[in-house]
Short mmCIF file of C-alpha atoms (C1' of nucleotides) in Angstrom, two decimals:
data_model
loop_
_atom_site.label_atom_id
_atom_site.label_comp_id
_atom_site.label_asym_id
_atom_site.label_seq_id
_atom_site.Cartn_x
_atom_site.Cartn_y
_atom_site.Cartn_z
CA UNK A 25 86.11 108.58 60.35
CA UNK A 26 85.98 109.52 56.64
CA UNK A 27 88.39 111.42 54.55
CA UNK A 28 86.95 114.23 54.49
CA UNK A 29 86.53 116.00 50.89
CA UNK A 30 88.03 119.41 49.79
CA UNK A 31 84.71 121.34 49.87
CA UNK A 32 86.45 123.71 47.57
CA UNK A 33 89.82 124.74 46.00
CA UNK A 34 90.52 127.36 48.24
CA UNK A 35 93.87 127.14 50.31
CA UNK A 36 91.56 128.35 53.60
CA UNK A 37 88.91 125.86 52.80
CA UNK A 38 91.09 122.99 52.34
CA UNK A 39 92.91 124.07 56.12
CA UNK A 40 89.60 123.93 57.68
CA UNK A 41 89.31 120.76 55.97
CA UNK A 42 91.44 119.27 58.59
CA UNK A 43 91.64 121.80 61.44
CA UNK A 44 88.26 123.48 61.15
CA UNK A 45 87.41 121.98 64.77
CA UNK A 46 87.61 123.34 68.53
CA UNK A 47 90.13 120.73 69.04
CA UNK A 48 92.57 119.90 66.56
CA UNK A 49 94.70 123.03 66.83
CA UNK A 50 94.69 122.36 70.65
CA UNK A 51 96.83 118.95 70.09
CA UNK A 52 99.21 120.75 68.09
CA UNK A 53 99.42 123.47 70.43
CA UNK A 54 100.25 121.07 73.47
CA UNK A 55 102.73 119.57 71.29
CA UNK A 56 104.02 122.58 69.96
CA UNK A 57 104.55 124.59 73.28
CA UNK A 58 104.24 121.90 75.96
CA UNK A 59 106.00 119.39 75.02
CA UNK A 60 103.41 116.76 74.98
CA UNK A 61 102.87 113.60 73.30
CA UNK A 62 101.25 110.81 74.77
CA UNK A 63 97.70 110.24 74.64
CA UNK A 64 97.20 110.46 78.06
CA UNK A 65 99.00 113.91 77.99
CA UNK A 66 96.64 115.35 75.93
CA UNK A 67 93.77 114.61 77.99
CA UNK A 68 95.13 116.54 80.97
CA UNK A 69 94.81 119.65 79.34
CA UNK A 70 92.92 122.52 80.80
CA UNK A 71 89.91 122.00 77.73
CA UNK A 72 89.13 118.82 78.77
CA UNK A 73 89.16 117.14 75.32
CA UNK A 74 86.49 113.82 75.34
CA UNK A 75 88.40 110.75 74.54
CA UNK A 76 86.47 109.70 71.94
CA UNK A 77 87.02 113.14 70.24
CA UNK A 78 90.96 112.81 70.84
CA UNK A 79 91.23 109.35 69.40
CA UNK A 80 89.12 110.68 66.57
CA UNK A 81 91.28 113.63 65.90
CA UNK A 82 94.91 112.06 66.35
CA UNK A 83 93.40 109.59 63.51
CA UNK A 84 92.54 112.39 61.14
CA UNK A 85 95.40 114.11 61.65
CA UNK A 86 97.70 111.11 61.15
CA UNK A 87 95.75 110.45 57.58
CA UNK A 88 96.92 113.97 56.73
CA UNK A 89 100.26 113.57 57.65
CA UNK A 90 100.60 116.34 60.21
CA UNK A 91 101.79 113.60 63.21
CA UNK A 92 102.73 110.75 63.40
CA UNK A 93 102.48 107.64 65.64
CA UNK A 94 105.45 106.15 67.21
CA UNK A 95 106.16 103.09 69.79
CA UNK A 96 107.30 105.39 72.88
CA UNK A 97 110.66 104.73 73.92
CA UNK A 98 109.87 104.07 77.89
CA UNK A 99 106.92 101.32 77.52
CA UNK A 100 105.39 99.53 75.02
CA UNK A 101 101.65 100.38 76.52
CA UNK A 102 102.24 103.78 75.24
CA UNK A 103 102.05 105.66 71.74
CA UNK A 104 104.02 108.23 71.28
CA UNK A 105 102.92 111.25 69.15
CA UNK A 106 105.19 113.22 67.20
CA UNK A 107 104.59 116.35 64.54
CA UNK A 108 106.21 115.96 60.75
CA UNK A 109 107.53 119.15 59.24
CA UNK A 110 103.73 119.46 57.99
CA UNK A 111 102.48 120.21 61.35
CA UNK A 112 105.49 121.92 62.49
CA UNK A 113 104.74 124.23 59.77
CA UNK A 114 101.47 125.31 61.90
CA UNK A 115 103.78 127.04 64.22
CA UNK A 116 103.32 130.57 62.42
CA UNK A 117 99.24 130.15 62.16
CA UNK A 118 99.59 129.15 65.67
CA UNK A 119 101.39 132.61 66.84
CA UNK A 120 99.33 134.74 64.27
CA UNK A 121 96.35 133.40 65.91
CA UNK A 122 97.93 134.22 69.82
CA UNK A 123 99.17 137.72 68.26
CA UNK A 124 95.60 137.68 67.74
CA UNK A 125 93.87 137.47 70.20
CA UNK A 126 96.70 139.22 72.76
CA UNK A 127 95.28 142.13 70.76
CA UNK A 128 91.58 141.31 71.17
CA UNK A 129 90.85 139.12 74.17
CA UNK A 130 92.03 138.83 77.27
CA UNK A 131 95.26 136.75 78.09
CA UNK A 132 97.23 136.09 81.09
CA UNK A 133 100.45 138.66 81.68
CA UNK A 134 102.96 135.33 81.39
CA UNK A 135 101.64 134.32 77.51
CA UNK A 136 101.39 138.02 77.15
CA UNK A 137 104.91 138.24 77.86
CA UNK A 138 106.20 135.35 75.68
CA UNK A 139 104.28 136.35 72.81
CA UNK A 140 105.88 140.09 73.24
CA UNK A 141 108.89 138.02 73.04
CA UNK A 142 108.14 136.21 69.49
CA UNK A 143 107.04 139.24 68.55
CA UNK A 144 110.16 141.56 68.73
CA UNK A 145 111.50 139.26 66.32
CA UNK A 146 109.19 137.44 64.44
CA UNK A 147 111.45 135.43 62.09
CA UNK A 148 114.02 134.47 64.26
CA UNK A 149 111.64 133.19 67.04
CA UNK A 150 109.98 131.39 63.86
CA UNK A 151 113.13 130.11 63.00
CA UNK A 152 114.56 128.77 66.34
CA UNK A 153 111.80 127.23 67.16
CA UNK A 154 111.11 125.34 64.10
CA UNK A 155 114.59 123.91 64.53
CA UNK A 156 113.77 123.04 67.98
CA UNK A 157 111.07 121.20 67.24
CA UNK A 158 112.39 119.27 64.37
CA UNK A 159 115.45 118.34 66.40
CA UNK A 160 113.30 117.39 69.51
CA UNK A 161 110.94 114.66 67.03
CA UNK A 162 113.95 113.64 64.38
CA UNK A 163 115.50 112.43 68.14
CA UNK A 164 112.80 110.49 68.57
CA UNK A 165 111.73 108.94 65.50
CA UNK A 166 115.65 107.52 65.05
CA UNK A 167 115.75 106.11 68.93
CA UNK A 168 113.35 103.09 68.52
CA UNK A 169 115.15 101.52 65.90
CA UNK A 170 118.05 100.91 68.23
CA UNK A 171 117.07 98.22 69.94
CA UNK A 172 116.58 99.47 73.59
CA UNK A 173 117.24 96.22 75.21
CA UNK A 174 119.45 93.17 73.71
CA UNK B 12 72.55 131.03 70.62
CA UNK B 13 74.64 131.10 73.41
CA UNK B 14 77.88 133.36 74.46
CA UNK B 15 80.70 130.52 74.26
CA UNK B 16 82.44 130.62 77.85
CA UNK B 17 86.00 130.60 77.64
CA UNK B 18 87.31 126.76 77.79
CA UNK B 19 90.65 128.21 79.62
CA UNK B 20 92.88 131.36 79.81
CA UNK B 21 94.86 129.79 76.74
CA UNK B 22 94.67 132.21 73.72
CA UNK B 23 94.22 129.77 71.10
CA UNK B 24 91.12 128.32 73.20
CA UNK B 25 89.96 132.00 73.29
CA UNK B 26 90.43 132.11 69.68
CA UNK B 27 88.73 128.95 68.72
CA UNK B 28 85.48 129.26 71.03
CA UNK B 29 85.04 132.07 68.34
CA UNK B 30 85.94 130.65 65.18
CA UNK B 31 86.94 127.05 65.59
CA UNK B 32 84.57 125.55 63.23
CA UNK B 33 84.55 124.80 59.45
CA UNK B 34 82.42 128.47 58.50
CA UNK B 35 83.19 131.35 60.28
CA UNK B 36 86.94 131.77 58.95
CA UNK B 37 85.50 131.53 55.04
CA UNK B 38 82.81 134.25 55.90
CA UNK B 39 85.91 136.62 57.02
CA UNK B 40 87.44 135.56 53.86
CA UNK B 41 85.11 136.38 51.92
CA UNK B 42 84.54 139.76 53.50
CA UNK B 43 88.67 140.40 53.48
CA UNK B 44 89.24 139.35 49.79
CA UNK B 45 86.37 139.36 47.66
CA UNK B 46 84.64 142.05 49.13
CA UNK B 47 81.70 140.26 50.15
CA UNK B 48 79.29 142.37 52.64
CA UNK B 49 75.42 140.48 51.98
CA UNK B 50 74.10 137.07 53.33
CA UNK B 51 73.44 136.75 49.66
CA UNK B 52 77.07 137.36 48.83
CA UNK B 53 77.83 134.51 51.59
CA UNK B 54 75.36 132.19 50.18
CA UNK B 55 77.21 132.06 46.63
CA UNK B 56 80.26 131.00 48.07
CA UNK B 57 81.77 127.49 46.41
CA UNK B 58 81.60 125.97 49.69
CA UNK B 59 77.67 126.12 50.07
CA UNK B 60 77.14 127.37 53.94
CA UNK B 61 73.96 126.73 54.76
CA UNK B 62 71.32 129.43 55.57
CA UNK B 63 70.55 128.55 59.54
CA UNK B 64 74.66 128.27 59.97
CA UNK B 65 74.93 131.26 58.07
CA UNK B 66 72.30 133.46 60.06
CA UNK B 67 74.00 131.62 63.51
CA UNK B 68 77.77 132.25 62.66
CA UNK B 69 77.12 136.29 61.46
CA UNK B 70 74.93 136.53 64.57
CA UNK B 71 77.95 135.07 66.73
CA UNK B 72 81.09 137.23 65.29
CA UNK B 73 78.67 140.63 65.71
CA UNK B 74 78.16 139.20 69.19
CA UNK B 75 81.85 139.10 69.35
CA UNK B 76 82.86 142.65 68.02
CA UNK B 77 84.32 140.90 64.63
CA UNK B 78 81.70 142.12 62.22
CA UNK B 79 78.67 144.58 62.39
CA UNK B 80 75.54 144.75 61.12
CA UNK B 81 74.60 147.82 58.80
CA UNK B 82 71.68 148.97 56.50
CA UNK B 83 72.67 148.86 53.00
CA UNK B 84 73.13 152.18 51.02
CA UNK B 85 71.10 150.42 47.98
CA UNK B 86 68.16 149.30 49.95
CA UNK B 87 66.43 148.88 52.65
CA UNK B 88 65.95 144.85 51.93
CA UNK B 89 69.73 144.44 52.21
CA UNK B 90 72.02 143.96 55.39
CA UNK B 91 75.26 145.56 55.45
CA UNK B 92 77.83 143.24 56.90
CA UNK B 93 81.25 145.23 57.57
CA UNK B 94 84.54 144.14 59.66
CA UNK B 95 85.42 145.97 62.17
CA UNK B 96 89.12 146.71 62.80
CA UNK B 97 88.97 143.07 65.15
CA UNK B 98 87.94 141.63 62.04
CA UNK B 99 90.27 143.08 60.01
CA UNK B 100 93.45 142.26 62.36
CA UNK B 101 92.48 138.41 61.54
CA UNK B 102 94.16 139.33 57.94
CA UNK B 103 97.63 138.28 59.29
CA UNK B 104 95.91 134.26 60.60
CA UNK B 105 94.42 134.41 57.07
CA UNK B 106 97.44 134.47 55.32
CA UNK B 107 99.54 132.44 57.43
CA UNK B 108 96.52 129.33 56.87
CA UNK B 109 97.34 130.03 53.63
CA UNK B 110 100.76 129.89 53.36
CA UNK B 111 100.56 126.73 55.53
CA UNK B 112 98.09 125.42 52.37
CA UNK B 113 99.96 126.52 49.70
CA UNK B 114 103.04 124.71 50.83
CA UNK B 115 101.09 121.28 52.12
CA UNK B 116 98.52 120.37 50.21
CA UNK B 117 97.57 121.39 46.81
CA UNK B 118 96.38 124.80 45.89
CA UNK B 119 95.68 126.79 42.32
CA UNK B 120 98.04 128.42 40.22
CA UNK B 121 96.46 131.92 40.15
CA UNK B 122 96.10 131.77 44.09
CA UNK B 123 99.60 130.51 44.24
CA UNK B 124 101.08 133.83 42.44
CA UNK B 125 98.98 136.36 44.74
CA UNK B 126 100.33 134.39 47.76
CA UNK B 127 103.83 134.80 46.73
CA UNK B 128 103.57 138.09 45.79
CA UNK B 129 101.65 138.46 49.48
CA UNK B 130 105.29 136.53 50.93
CA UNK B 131 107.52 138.74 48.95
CA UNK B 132 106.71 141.49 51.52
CA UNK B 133 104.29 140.14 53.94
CA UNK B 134 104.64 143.15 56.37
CA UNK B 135 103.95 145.84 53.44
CA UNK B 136 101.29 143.84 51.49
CA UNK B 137 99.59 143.27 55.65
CA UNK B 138 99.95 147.02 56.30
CA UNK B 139 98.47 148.02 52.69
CA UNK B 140 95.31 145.72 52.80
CA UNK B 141 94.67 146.46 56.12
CA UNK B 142 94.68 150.02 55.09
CA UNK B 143 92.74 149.59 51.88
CA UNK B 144 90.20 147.68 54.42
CA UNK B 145 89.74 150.37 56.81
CA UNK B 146 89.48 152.84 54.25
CA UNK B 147 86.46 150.47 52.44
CA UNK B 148 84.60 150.10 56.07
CA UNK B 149 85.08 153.37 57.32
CA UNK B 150 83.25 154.50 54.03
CA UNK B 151 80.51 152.66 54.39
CA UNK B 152 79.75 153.05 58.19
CA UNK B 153 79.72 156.77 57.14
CA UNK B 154 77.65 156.75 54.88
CA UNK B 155 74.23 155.47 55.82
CA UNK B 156 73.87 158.58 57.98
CA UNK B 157 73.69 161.08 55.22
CA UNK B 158 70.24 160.88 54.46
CA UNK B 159 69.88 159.22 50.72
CA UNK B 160 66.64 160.32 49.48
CA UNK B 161 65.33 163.81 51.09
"C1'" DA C 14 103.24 85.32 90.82
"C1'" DA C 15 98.95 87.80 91.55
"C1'" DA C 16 96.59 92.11 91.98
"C1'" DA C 17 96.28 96.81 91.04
"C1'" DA C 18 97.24 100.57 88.13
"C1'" DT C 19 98.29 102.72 83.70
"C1'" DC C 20 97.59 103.40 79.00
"C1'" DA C 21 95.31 103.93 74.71
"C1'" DC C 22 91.68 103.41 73.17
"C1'" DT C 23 86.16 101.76 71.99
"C1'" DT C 24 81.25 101.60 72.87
"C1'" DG C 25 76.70 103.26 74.04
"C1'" DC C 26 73.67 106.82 74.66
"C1'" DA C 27 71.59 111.41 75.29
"C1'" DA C 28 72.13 116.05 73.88
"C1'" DA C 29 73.68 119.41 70.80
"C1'" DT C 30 74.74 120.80 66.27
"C1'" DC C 31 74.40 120.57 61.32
"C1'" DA C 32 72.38 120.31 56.59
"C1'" DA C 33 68.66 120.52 53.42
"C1'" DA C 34 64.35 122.12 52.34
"C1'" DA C 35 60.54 124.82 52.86
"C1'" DG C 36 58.41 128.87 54.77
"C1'" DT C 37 58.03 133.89 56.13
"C1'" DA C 38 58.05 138.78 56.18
"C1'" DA C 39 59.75 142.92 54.45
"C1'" DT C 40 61.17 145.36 50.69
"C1'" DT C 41 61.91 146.28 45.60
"C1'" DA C 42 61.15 145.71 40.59
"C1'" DT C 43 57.82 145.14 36.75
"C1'" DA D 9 48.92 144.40 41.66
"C1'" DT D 10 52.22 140.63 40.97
"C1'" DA D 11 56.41 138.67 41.06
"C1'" DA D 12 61.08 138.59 42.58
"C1'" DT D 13 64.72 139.55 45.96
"C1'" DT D 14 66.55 139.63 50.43
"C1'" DA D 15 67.45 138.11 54.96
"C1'" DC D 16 66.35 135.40 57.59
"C1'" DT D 17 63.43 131.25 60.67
"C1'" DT D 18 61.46 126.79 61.17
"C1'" DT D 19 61.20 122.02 60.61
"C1'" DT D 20 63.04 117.59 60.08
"C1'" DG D 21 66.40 114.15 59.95
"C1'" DA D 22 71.30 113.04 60.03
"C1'" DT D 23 75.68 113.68 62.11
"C1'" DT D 24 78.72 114.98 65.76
"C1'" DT D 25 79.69 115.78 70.47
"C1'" DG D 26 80.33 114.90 75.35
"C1'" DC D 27 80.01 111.95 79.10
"C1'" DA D 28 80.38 107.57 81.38
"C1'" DA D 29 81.56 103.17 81.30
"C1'" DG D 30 83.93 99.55 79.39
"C1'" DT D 31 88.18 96.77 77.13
"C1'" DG D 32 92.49 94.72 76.46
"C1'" DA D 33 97.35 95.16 76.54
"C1'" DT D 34 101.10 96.33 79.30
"C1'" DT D 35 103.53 97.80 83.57
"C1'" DT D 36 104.04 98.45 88.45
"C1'" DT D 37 103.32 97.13 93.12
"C1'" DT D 38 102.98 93.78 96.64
#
DNA sequence: AAAAATCACTTGCAAATCAAAAGTAATTAT
DNA sequence: ATAATTACTTTTGATTTGCAAGTGATTTTT
């Protein structure tokens, strides 16, 4: 998997860079909204992801420092997945892009309903949520360094 | 080309079976801030599209109500691409990818000041460009009708 | 303690997609 | 009439994807 190179200077450009797949902004979502974070999570979305393709994205998005890659609390067989502030910071591209398509496609009445929700208040649903989130992962990235069993 | 089925009910998967790849997003950019509206206007672009992506990805956002196909007021040689008010609603994703850029990885200074400025008010400067869009389309699908040369 | 299951991957291969280059057909300019 | 522009299409080879089948480390079950 190479590094891939900024194709141009431009702040959209250099996003795509990274997230310019069918994929990647699937992860986040699942870790985003649903809480997930183990490899084998991720595969039991609805999309189906290949594991070759997850493996392959989880690497790339590592390099760019959007997750990272922890030893999971419960078992050493598993890897635990966690977003830095830098993917985090996808929440608002994530809800611009459900605003989206609320608007334009078709989308069940439930996530129709939540996203009314985020909408009424934009910043503040912004807001709690990122503080959620960084909460949730600073919990876990401190954990494993207290030894779990001596 | 095919009409993508959706991968699941999921917005985001909606959203992506239409624009998840590295192209279609800098074609809308082009169209939404440097007034773009030719395949030859495309084909300049710093990133280099290719002309069999470029022909594929216009053919698949018309198929998708995002952009349409016009004849050009200057000549009959020319296509007239325009967004259509689904195309223009993808201003607010735009911005957000780019406020997401301009805070994680490394972006010019010139771009920098017009995203700030875009921050400052995001609702108003949204509202106003979407405005200034529809204004610029509506125009132009007017237009062709009134007979040029009789 | 041994066997089965889980977990996070990797490998191999066929099919699809992409990129680069050249070609085409319809205008338009000289 | 000739050349240039415009919007594509076609061809070819390289890359990426998706599927199925491993692999090796751990964990659970018996």
């Amino acid at each position: 998997m190479k590094n891939k190179a900024n194709r141009s200077g431009c702040p959209i450009s250099s996003m795509l860079d990274i997230f310019g797949d069918k994929w990647s902004l699937l992860i986040i979502r699942d870790m985003i909204f649903s809480d997930k974070n183990t490899y084998g999570d991720f595969l039991k979305s609805d999309e189906k992801i290949a594991t070759n393709i997850l493996a392959s994205r989880l690497l790339v998005m590592e390099e760019n420092g959007v997750i990272k890659r922890l030893e999971h609390p419960d078992s050493k067989a598993k890897v635990l997945y966690v977003l830095t502030g830098k993917g985090i910071d996808l929440l608002p591209v994530l809800l611009e892009i459900q605003f989206w398509s609320d608007k334009h496609l078709s989308v069940s009445t439930e996530i129709r309903a939540l996203l009314k929700e985020a909408k009424k208040d934009r910043e503040k649903f912004i807001k709690t949520k990122t503080k959620e989130l960084k909460r949730r992962f600073d919990a876990l990235v401190i954990l494993p360094h207290q030894a779990p069993n001596s």
